[in-house]
PDB file of C-alpha atoms in Angstrom:
ATOM      1  CA  MET A  54       0.000   0.000   0.000  1.00 25.00           C
ATOM      2  CA  ILE A  55       1.303   3.470  -0.908  1.00 24.00           C
ATOM      3  CA  ILE A  56       0.251   6.312   1.335  1.00 28.00           C
ATOM      4  CA  ALA A  57      -0.424   9.601  -0.440  1.00 25.00           C
ATOM      5  CA  ILE A  58      -0.095  12.686   1.725  1.00 28.00           C
ATOM      6  CA  GLN A  59      -0.596  16.152   0.258  1.00 31.00           C
ATOM      7  CA  GLY A  60      -0.368  14.726  -3.245  1.00 30.00           C
ATOM      8  CA  GLN A  61       2.970  12.966  -2.719  1.00 37.00           C
ATOM      9  CA  HIS A  62       3.586   9.228  -2.849  1.00 38.00           C
ATOM     10  CA  ARG A  63       5.376   7.958   0.201  1.00 45.00           C
ATOM     11  CA  CYS A  64       7.188   4.912   1.444  1.00 50.00           C
ATOM     12  CA  PRO A  65       4.535   2.352   2.504  1.00 47.00           C
ATOM     13  CA  CYS A  66       6.184   1.784   5.890  1.00 51.00           C
ATOM     14  CA  MET A  67       6.098   5.470   6.782  1.00 51.00           C
ATOM     15  CA  ARG A  68       3.320   7.159   8.713  1.00 48.00           C
ATOM     16  CA  PHE A  69       2.727  10.893   9.102  1.00 45.00           C
ATOM     17  CA  TYR A  70       1.518  12.629  12.227  1.00 43.00           C
ATOM     18  CA  ARG A  71       0.897  16.328  12.446  1.00 38.00           C
ATOM     19  CA  SER A  72       3.482  17.694  14.654  1.00 37.00           C
ATOM     20  CA  THR A  73       6.371  21.922  16.088  1.00 35.00           C
ATOM     21  CA  VAL A  74       9.686  23.327  17.281  1.00 37.00           C
ATOM     22  CA  SER A  75      10.238  23.512  20.871  1.00 37.00           C
ATOM     23  CA  ASN A  76      13.346  21.884  22.152  1.00 38.00           C
ATOM     24  CA  ASP A  77      15.608  22.836  19.230  1.00 39.00           C
ATOM     25  CA  LYS A  78      19.127  21.583  18.927  1.00 37.00           C
ATOM     26  CA  LEU A  79      21.472  24.265  17.728  1.00 33.00           C
ATOM     27  CA  ALA A  80      24.779  23.518  16.074  1.00 32.00           C
ATOM     28  CA  GLY A  81      26.939  21.952  18.733  1.00 31.00           C
ATOM     29  CA  GLY A  82      23.947  20.499  20.558  1.00 33.00           C
ATOM     30  CA  ALA A  83      22.804  23.511  22.644  1.00 34.00           C
ATOM     31  CA  ALA A  84      19.087  23.533  23.424  1.00 37.00           C
ATOM     32  CA  VAL A  85      16.551  26.267  22.725  1.00 47.00           C
ATOM     33  CA  LYS A  86      14.176  26.090  25.679  1.00 66.00           C
ATOM     34  CA  LYS A  87      10.423  26.411  25.867  1.00 81.00           C
ATOM     35  CA  GLN A  88       9.601  29.773  27.447  1.00 88.00           C
ATOM     36  CA  VAL A  89       6.974  30.007  30.214  1.00 93.00           C
ATOM     37  CA  LEU A  90       5.739  33.247  31.798  1.00 93.00           C
ATOM     38  CA  VAL A  91       4.203  33.213  35.290  1.00 93.00           C
ATOM     39  CA  VAL A  92       2.287  36.332  36.363  1.00 89.00           C
ATOM     40  CA  ASP A  93       1.429  36.345  40.073  1.00 87.00           C
ATOM     41  CA  ASP A  94       1.889  38.720  43.005  1.00 83.00           C
ATOM     42  CA  ASP A  95       2.736  35.787  45.279  1.00 85.00           C
ATOM     43  CA  LEU A  96       6.431  34.988  44.821  1.00 88.00           C
ATOM     44  CA  ASN A  97       6.056  31.717  46.710  1.00 89.00           C
ATOM     45  CA  ILE A  98       3.582  30.473  44.100  1.00 89.00           C
ATOM     46  CA  CYS A  99       5.842  31.711  41.300  1.00 91.00           C
ATOM     47  CA  ARG A 100       8.799  29.852  42.749  1.00 92.00           C
ATOM     48  CA  GLU A 101       6.757  26.699  43.305  1.00 92.00           C
ATOM     49  CA  ILE A 102       5.630  26.677  39.672  1.00 92.00           C
ATOM     50  CA  LYS A 103       9.148  27.415  38.454  1.00 93.00           C
ATOM     51  CA  ASP A 104      10.700  24.664  40.577  1.00 92.00           C
ATOM     52  CA  ALA A 105       8.178  22.161  39.243  1.00 90.00           C
ATOM     53  CA  LEU A 106       8.254  23.176  35.561  1.00 90.00           C
ATOM     54  CA  GLN A 107      11.816  24.265  34.881  1.00 89.00           C
ATOM     55  CA  ASP A 108      14.204  21.683  33.480  1.00 84.00           C
ATOM     56  CA  GLU A 109      16.694  21.335  30.646  1.00 76.00           C
ATOM     57  CA  THR A 110      13.922  21.930  28.078  1.00 78.00           C
ATOM     58  CA  THR A 111      11.852  24.610  29.833  1.00 85.00           C
ATOM     59  CA  ASP A 112      12.693  28.085  31.120  1.00 88.00           C
ATOM     60  CA  VAL A 113      10.277  29.812  33.523  1.00 92.00           C
ATOM     61  CA  GLN A 114      10.225  33.587  34.080  1.00 91.00           C
ATOM     62  CA  TYR A 115       8.295  35.334  36.822  1.00 88.00           C
ATOM     63  CA  THR A 116      10.249  38.128  38.513  1.00 67.00           C
ATOM     64  CA  LEU A 117       8.918  40.867  36.235  1.00 68.00           C
ATOM     65  CA  PRO A 118       7.804  44.315  37.439  1.00 71.00           C
ATOM     66  CA  THR A 119       4.193  44.894  36.379  1.00 70.00           C
ATOM     67  CA  GLU A 120       5.105  47.590  33.868  1.00 72.00           C
ATOM     68  CA  LYS A 121       7.470  45.157  32.106  1.00 77.00           C
ATOM     69  CA  ILE A 122       5.065  42.246  31.741  1.00 83.00           C
ATOM     70  CA  LEU A 123       3.586  43.252  28.381  1.00 82.00           C
ATOM     71  CA  PRO A 124       6.867  44.369  26.748  1.00 80.00           C
ATOM     72  CA  GLU A 125       8.488  41.091  27.811  1.00 82.00           C
ATOM     73  CA  TYR A 126       5.451  39.116  26.676  1.00 84.00           C
ATOM     74  CA  MET A 127       5.682  40.709  23.244  1.00 81.00           C
ATOM     75  CA  ARG A 128       9.441  40.255  22.980  1.00 81.00           C
ATOM     76  CA  GLN A 129       9.821  36.641  24.118  1.00 83.00           C
ATOM     77  CA  PRO A 130       8.480  33.553  22.279  1.00 83.00           C
ATOM     78  CA  PHE A 131       6.513  32.248  25.268  1.00 89.00           C
ATOM     79  CA  CYS A 132       4.504  29.086  24.657  1.00 91.00           C
ATOM     80  CA  ILE A 133       2.229  29.548  27.690  1.00 93.00           C
ATOM     81  CA  VAL A 134       1.314  32.144  30.318  1.00 94.00           C
ATOM     82  CA  ILE A 135       0.222  31.096  33.803  1.00 94.00           C
ATOM     83  CA  MET A 136      -1.398  34.090  35.479  1.00 92.00           C
ATOM     84  CA  ASP A 137      -3.283  34.978  38.649  1.00 89.00           C
ATOM     85  CA  ILE A 138      -6.225  37.125  37.620  1.00 87.00           C
ATOM     86  CA  SER A 139      -6.468  38.803  41.055  1.00 82.00           C
ATOM     87  CA  LEU A 140      -3.380  40.991  40.666  1.00 75.00           C
ATOM     88  CA  THR A 141      -3.119  43.939  43.046  1.00 69.00           C
ATOM     89  CA  SER A 142      -0.937  46.179  40.874  1.00 66.00           C
ATOM     90  CA  ILE A 143      -2.810  45.923  37.566  1.00 75.00           C
ATOM     91  CA  ASN A 144      -6.273  45.051  36.284  1.00 83.00           C
ATOM     92  CA  GLY A 145      -5.989  41.338  35.557  1.00 83.00           C
ATOM     93  CA  ILE A 146      -8.901  41.259  33.105  1.00 87.00           C
ATOM     94  CA  THR A 147      -7.441  44.135  31.095  1.00 86.00           C
ATOM     95  CA  LEU A 148      -4.037  42.440  31.015  1.00 86.00           C
ATOM     96  CA  LEU A 149      -5.648  39.153  29.950  1.00 89.00           C
ATOM     97  CA  GLU A 150      -7.578  40.810  27.122  1.00 89.00           C
ATOM     98  CA  THR A 151      -4.474  42.632  25.886  1.00 87.00           C
ATOM     99  CA  MET A 152      -2.383  39.453  25.921  1.00 88.00           C
ATOM    100  CA  ARG A 153      -5.033  37.518  24.028  1.00 89.00           C
ATOM    101  CA  GLN A 154      -5.384  40.192  21.357  1.00 85.00           C
ATOM    102  CA  ALA A 155      -1.611  40.328  20.897  1.00 85.00           C
ATOM    103  CA  LYS A 156      -0.796  36.611  20.591  1.00 84.00           C
ATOM    104  CA  PRO A 157      -2.649  33.298  20.222  1.00 87.00           C
ATOM    105  CA  ILE A 158      -0.640  31.448  22.883  1.00 90.00           C
ATOM    106  CA  PRO A 159      -2.436  29.532  25.667  1.00 95.00           C
ATOM    107  CA  ILE A 160      -3.167  31.422  28.895  1.00 95.00           C
ATOM    108  CA  LEU A 161      -3.820  29.385  32.032  1.00 96.00           C
ATOM    109  CA  VAL A 162      -5.692  31.595  34.507  1.00 94.00           C
ATOM    110  CA  LEU A 163      -5.725  31.043  38.269  1.00 92.00           C
ATOM    111  CA  SER A 164      -8.784  32.637  39.873  1.00 91.00           C
ATOM    112  CA  PRO A 165      -9.960  32.760  43.516  1.00 88.00           C
ATOM    113  CA  VAL A 166     -13.560  32.893  42.260  1.00 84.00           C
ATOM    114  CA  SER A 167     -14.653  29.662  40.625  1.00 76.00           C
ATOM    115  CA  ASN A 168     -18.355  30.134  39.930  1.00 88.00           C
ATOM    116  CA  THR A 169     -19.630  29.553  36.414  1.00 92.00           C
ATOM    117  CA  ALA A 170     -20.288  33.219  35.625  1.00 92.00           C
ATOM    118  CA  ASN A 171     -16.717  34.193  36.517  1.00 90.00           C
ATOM    119  CA  ARG A 172     -15.191  31.330  34.521  1.00 91.00           C
ATOM    120  CA  VAL A 173     -17.259  32.315  31.480  1.00 93.00           C
ATOM    121  CA  LYS A 174     -16.121  35.935  31.868  1.00 92.00           C
ATOM    122  CA  LEU A 175     -12.462  34.886  31.996  1.00 93.00           C
ATOM    123  CA  LEU A 176     -12.787  32.540  29.032  1.00 94.00           C
ATOM    124  CA  GLN A 177     -14.452  35.271  26.992  1.00 93.00           C
ATOM    125  CA  ALA A 178     -11.660  37.680  27.955  1.00 92.00           C
ATOM    126  CA  GLY A 179      -9.032  35.313  26.570  1.00 93.00           C
ATOM    127  CA  ALA A 180      -8.288  32.564  29.074  1.00 95.00           C
ATOM    128  CA  THR A 181      -7.658  29.132  27.582  1.00 95.00           C
ATOM    129  CA  THR A 182      -8.238  27.310  30.868  1.00 94.00           C
ATOM    130  CA  VAL A 183      -9.352  28.511  34.312  1.00 95.00           C
ATOM    131  CA  LEU A 184      -8.340  26.819  37.571  1.00 94.00           C
ATOM    132  CA  GLU A 185      -9.576  27.742  41.026  1.00 91.00           C
ATOM    133  CA  LYS A 186      -6.954  29.260  43.308  1.00 87.00           C
ATOM    134  CA  PRO A 187      -5.536  27.843  45.460  1.00 85.00           C
ATOM    135  CA  CYS A 188      -5.184  24.842  43.185  1.00 85.00           C
ATOM    136  CA  ASP A 189      -3.214  21.643  43.476  1.00 88.00           C
ATOM    137  CA  ILE A 190       0.212  22.218  41.933  1.00 89.00           C
ATOM    138  CA  SER A 191       0.091  18.870  40.128  1.00 92.00           C
ATOM    139  CA  GLU A 192      -3.174  19.847  38.385  1.00 93.00           C
ATOM    140  CA  CYS A 193      -1.729  23.229  37.434  1.00 92.00           C
ATOM    141  CA  LEU A 194       1.393  21.645  35.955  1.00 91.00           C
ATOM    142  CA  ALA A 195      -0.529  18.916  34.124  1.00 94.00           C
ATOM    143  CA  SER A 196      -2.795  21.558  32.581  1.00 94.00           C
ATOM    144  CA  ALA A 197       0.193  23.688  31.580  1.00 93.00           C
ATOM    145  CA  GLN A 198       2.018  20.757  29.972  1.00 90.00           C
ATOM    146  CA  SER A 199      -1.098  19.726  28.064  1.00 92.00           C
ATOM    147  CA  LEU A 200      -1.712  23.256  26.760  1.00 93.00           C
ATOM    148  CA  MET A 201       1.923  23.644  25.698  1.00 89.00           C
ATOM    149  CA  HIS A 202       1.832  20.314  23.876  1.00 85.00           C
ATOM    150  CA  ILE A 203      -1.308  21.257  21.936  1.00 85.00           C
ATOM    151  CA  TYR A 204       0.014  24.729  21.121  1.00 85.00           C
ATOM    152  CA  LEU A 205       3.386  23.536  19.888  1.00 79.00           C
ATOM    153  CA  HIS A 206       1.921  20.794  17.728  1.00 73.00           C
ATOM    154  CA  SER A 207      -0.721  23.127  16.293  1.00 74.00           C
ATOM    155  CA  ASN A 208       2.018  25.530  15.251  1.00 67.00           C
ATOM    156  CA  ALA A 209       3.898  22.775  13.487  1.00 59.00           C
ATOM    157  CA  ALA A 210       0.801  21.550  11.683  1.00 56.00           C
ATOM    158  CA  ALA A 211       0.147  25.069  10.408  1.00 54.00           C
ATOM    159  CA  GLN A 212       3.694  25.157   9.058  1.00 56.00           C
ATOM    160  CA  GLY A 213       3.308  21.784   7.334  1.00 57.00           C
ATOM    161  CA  CYS A 214       5.619  19.895   9.716  1.00 61.00           C
ATOM    162  CA  TYR A 215       4.865  16.253  10.427  1.00 70.00           C
ATOM    163  CA  THR A 216       6.240  13.604  12.694  1.00 75.00           C
ATOM    164  CA  LEU A 217       7.644  10.796  10.543  1.00 82.00           C
ATOM    165  CA  ALA A 218       7.311   7.251  11.826  1.00 80.00           C
ATOM    166  CA  PHE A 219       8.869   4.228  10.119  1.00 81.00           C
ATOM    167  CA  GLU A 220       6.883   1.562  11.902  1.00 71.00           C
ATOM    168  CA  MET A 221       8.194   1.703  15.493  1.00 71.00           C
ATOM    169  CA  ASP A 222      11.853   1.568  14.514  1.00 82.00           C
ATOM    170  CA  LEU A 223      12.479   5.220  13.708  1.00 87.00           C
ATOM    171  CA  ILE A 224      10.404   8.219  14.791  1.00 86.00           C
ATOM    172  CA  ILE A 225      11.394  11.780  13.844  1.00 87.00           C
ATOM    173  CA  ASP A 226       9.427  14.492  15.655  1.00 81.00           C
ATOM    174  CA  PRO A 227      10.050  18.079  14.453  1.00 80.00           C
ATOM    175  CA  SER A 228       7.934  19.428  17.317  1.00 72.00           C
ATOM    176  CA  TYR A 229      10.530  18.598  19.913  1.00 74.00           C
ATOM    177  CA  ARG A 230      13.282  17.898  17.397  1.00 82.00           C
ATOM    178  CA  LYS A 231      13.560  14.386  18.753  1.00 84.00           C
ATOM    179  CA  VAL A 232      14.683  11.233  17.006  1.00 89.00           C
ATOM    180  CA  LEU A 233      13.862   7.867  18.537  1.00 87.00           C
ATOM    181  CA  LEU A 234      15.565   4.685  17.346  1.00 88.00           C
ATOM    182  CA  LYS A 235      13.866   1.622  18.782  1.00 82.00           C
ATOM    183  CA  GLY A 236      12.611   3.814  21.620  1.00 80.00           C
ATOM    184  CA  LYS A 237      16.013   5.326  22.431  1.00 85.00           C
ATOM    185  CA  GLU A 238      16.633   9.022  21.822  1.00 88.00           C
ATOM    186  CA  LEU A 239      19.359   9.891  19.346  1.00 91.00           C
ATOM    187  CA  GLU A 240      21.267  13.100  20.133  1.00 92.00           C
ATOM    188  CA  LEU A 241      21.703  15.213  17.004  1.00 94.00           C
ATOM    189  CA  THR A 242      22.873  18.728  16.279  1.00 93.00           C
ATOM    190  CA  ARG A 243      20.466  21.084  14.593  1.00 92.00           C
ATOM    191  CA  ARG A 244      22.077  20.518  11.202  1.00 94.00           C
ATOM    192  CA  GLU A 245      22.043  16.730  11.583  1.00 95.00           C
ATOM    193  CA  PHE A 246      18.381  16.772  12.567  1.00 94.00           C
ATOM    194  CA  ASP A 247      17.426  18.985   9.622  1.00 93.00           C
ATOM    195  CA  LEU A 248      19.399  16.741   7.280  1.00 96.00           C
ATOM    196  CA  LEU A 249      17.795  13.553   8.582  1.00 96.00           C
ATOM    197  CA  TYR A 250      14.298  15.030   8.428  1.00 93.00           C
ATOM    198  CA  TYR A 251      14.846  16.268   4.879  1.00 93.00           C
ATOM    199  CA  LEU A 252      16.087  12.877   3.663  1.00 95.00           C
ATOM    200  CA  ALA A 253      13.493  10.833   5.554  1.00 92.00           C
ATOM    201  CA  ASN A 254      10.665  13.031   4.300  1.00 89.00           C
ATOM    202  CA  ARG A 255      11.761  12.043   0.783  1.00 91.00           C
ATOM    203  CA  SER A 256      12.300   8.365   1.473  1.00 90.00           C
ATOM    204  CA  GLY A 257      13.365   6.450  -1.628  1.00 91.00           C
ATOM    205  CA  GLN A 258      14.267   9.538  -3.636  1.00 94.00           C
ATOM    206  CA  VAL A 259      17.825  10.041  -4.871  1.00 95.00           C
ATOM    207  CA  LEU A 260      18.958  13.527  -3.864  1.00 95.00           C
ATOM    208  CA  SER A 261      22.047  15.320  -5.106  1.00 95.00           C
ATOM    209  CA  ARG A 262      24.442  17.083  -2.747  1.00 93.00           C
ATOM    210  CA  GLU A 263      23.380  20.391  -4.244  1.00 92.00           C
ATOM    211  CA  GLN A 264      19.703  19.665  -3.567  1.00 94.00           C
ATOM    212  CA  ILE A 265      20.496  18.686   0.000  1.00 95.00           C
ATOM    213  CA  TYR A 266      22.692  21.714   0.573  1.00 93.00           C
ATOM    214  CA  ASN A 267      20.111  24.169  -0.753  1.00 92.00           C
ATOM    215  CA  ALA A 268      17.368  22.653   1.416  1.00 92.00           C
ATOM    216  CA  VAL A 269      19.298  22.189   4.672  1.00 93.00           C
ATOM    217  CA  TRP A 270      21.952  24.913   4.594  1.00 91.00           C
ATOM    218  CA  LYS A 271      19.575  27.310   2.813  1.00 82.00           C
ATOM    219  CA  ASN A 272      21.220  30.697   2.243  1.00 72.00           C
ATOM    220  CA  GLU A 273      24.483  30.029   4.046  1.00 74.00           C
ATOM    221  CA  ALA A 274      27.486  30.691   1.848  1.00 67.00           C
ATOM    222  CA  ASP A 275      29.948  27.852   1.483  1.00 67.00           C
ATOM    223  CA  TYR A 276      32.705  27.452  -1.066  1.00 71.00           C
ATOM    224  CA  ASN A 277      32.750  23.669  -0.764  1.00 82.00           C
ATOM    225  CA  VAL A 278      29.184  22.409  -0.953  1.00 86.00           C
ATOM    226  CA  ASP A 279      30.187  18.791  -1.576  1.00 88.00           C
ATOM    227  CA  GLU A 280      32.458  18.591   1.464  1.00 91.00           C
ATOM    228  CA  SER A 281      29.912  20.266   3.749  1.00 92.00           C
ATOM    229  CA  VAL A 282      27.231  17.755   2.798  1.00 94.00           C
ATOM    230  CA  LYS A 283      29.592  14.756   2.854  1.00 94.00           C
ATOM    231  CA  SER A 284      30.892  15.686   6.305  1.00 95.00           C
ATOM    232  CA  CYS A 285      27.423  16.081   7.812  1.00 96.00           C
ATOM    233  CA  ILE A 286      26.191  12.866   6.164  1.00 96.00           C
ATOM    234  CA  LYS A 287      29.212  11.046   7.579  1.00 96.00           C
ATOM    235  CA  THR A 288      28.616  12.140  11.184  1.00 96.00           C
ATOM    236  CA  LEU A 289      24.879  11.479  10.907  1.00 96.00           C
ATOM    237  CA  ARG A 290      25.422   7.977   9.510  1.00 94.00           C
ATOM    238  CA  LYS A 291      27.950   7.244  12.235  1.00 94.00           C
ATOM    239  CA  LYS A 292      25.344   8.061  14.886  1.00 93.00           C
ATOM    240  CA  LEU A 293      22.710   5.930  13.175  1.00 92.00           C
ATOM    241  CA  ILE A 294      25.096   3.021  12.689  1.00 90.00           C
ATOM    242  CA  SER A 295      26.146   3.207  16.354  1.00 87.00           C
ATOM    243  CA  HIS A 296      22.560   2.125  17.081  1.00 84.00           C
ATOM    244  CA  ASN A 297      22.819  -0.635  14.444  1.00 83.00           C
ATOM    245  CA  TRP A 298      20.711   1.199  11.875  1.00 84.00           C
ATOM    246  CA  ASP A 299      21.845   2.637   8.561  1.00 86.00           C
ATOM    247  CA  TYR A 300      19.151   4.445   6.617  1.00 91.00           C
ATOM    248  CA  ILE A 301      21.329   6.541   4.309  1.00 94.00           C
ATOM    249  CA  GLN A 302      22.705   5.054   1.091  1.00 94.00           C
ATOM    250  CA  ASN A 303      25.344   6.469  -1.241  1.00 93.00           C
ATOM    251  CA  VAL A 304      24.245   6.566  -4.878  1.00 94.00           C
ATOM    252  CA  ARG A 305      27.488   6.659  -6.836  1.00 91.00           C
ATOM    253  CA  GLY A 306      27.924   9.759  -8.965  1.00 89.00           C
ATOM    254  CA  VAL A 307      24.558  11.212  -7.931  1.00 92.00           C
ATOM    255  CA  GLY A 308      24.072  11.723  -4.203  1.00 94.00           C
ATOM    256  CA  TYR A 309      22.184   9.994  -1.400  1.00 96.00           C
ATOM    257  CA  ARG A 310      18.970   8.130  -0.745  1.00 95.00           C
ATOM    258  CA  PHE A 311      17.101   7.463   2.497  1.00 95.00           C
ATOM    259  CA  SER A 312      16.100   3.813   2.539  1.00 91.00           C
ATOM    260  CA  VAL A 313      14.462   1.707   5.241  1.00 84.00           C
ATOM    261  CA  PRO A 314      16.484  -1.458   5.983  1.00 75.00           C
ATOM    262  CA  ASN A 315      14.698  -4.744   5.320  1.00 68.00           C
TER     263      ASN A 315
END
């Protein structure tokens, strides 16, 4: 069976799942973290949320003076806002409405008033989800993680990015820029990930070094296109082979082909 997605014929063992970019790997392996903004007058709550959410993939900000909240919100690529609507230094509803009009990111609102009329008011003002305050920290974090996941994947789908799955052997997720080989994560640089995704998304096609370079390196100037591509292919193959898988084939005199091992 050949699967046709968006008018293209694909490898029969490959499945597509709508997927975005969150935990990017830059050249050299450095991570670009998910950005979270917490807006609350209570520093203890801010710290509790930060301690629970922050890790190697997530950065949490909260120590912002009120007058700097909106400028920072506009400047940073936050993927969720967790805010207490009962702020003492600013009208929480006005801030919520302004944030919603400015960006479509999820806003998790904590409110001391949990009746239906108040929840409806907050949702209409721009809240994505409303939790009663005080709330259980585990519920708050679970809600935040779920909203971030939906937001990030929705962004990727809008950009035409898809998770590629070759049965259960190889899964390439552009959302989190993760590659799983037999369930084990493969650490790749940004360039290696982009190269693998480009080849895998064209499984079976023979691609020249020039085609690969133009797609992966884009507008970067390089006087030795062949060597740049060959070097990156070599390091990528070495990582794949170290896990006993080799998906990239040399096609003599032409270029490379991504092929699923039998």
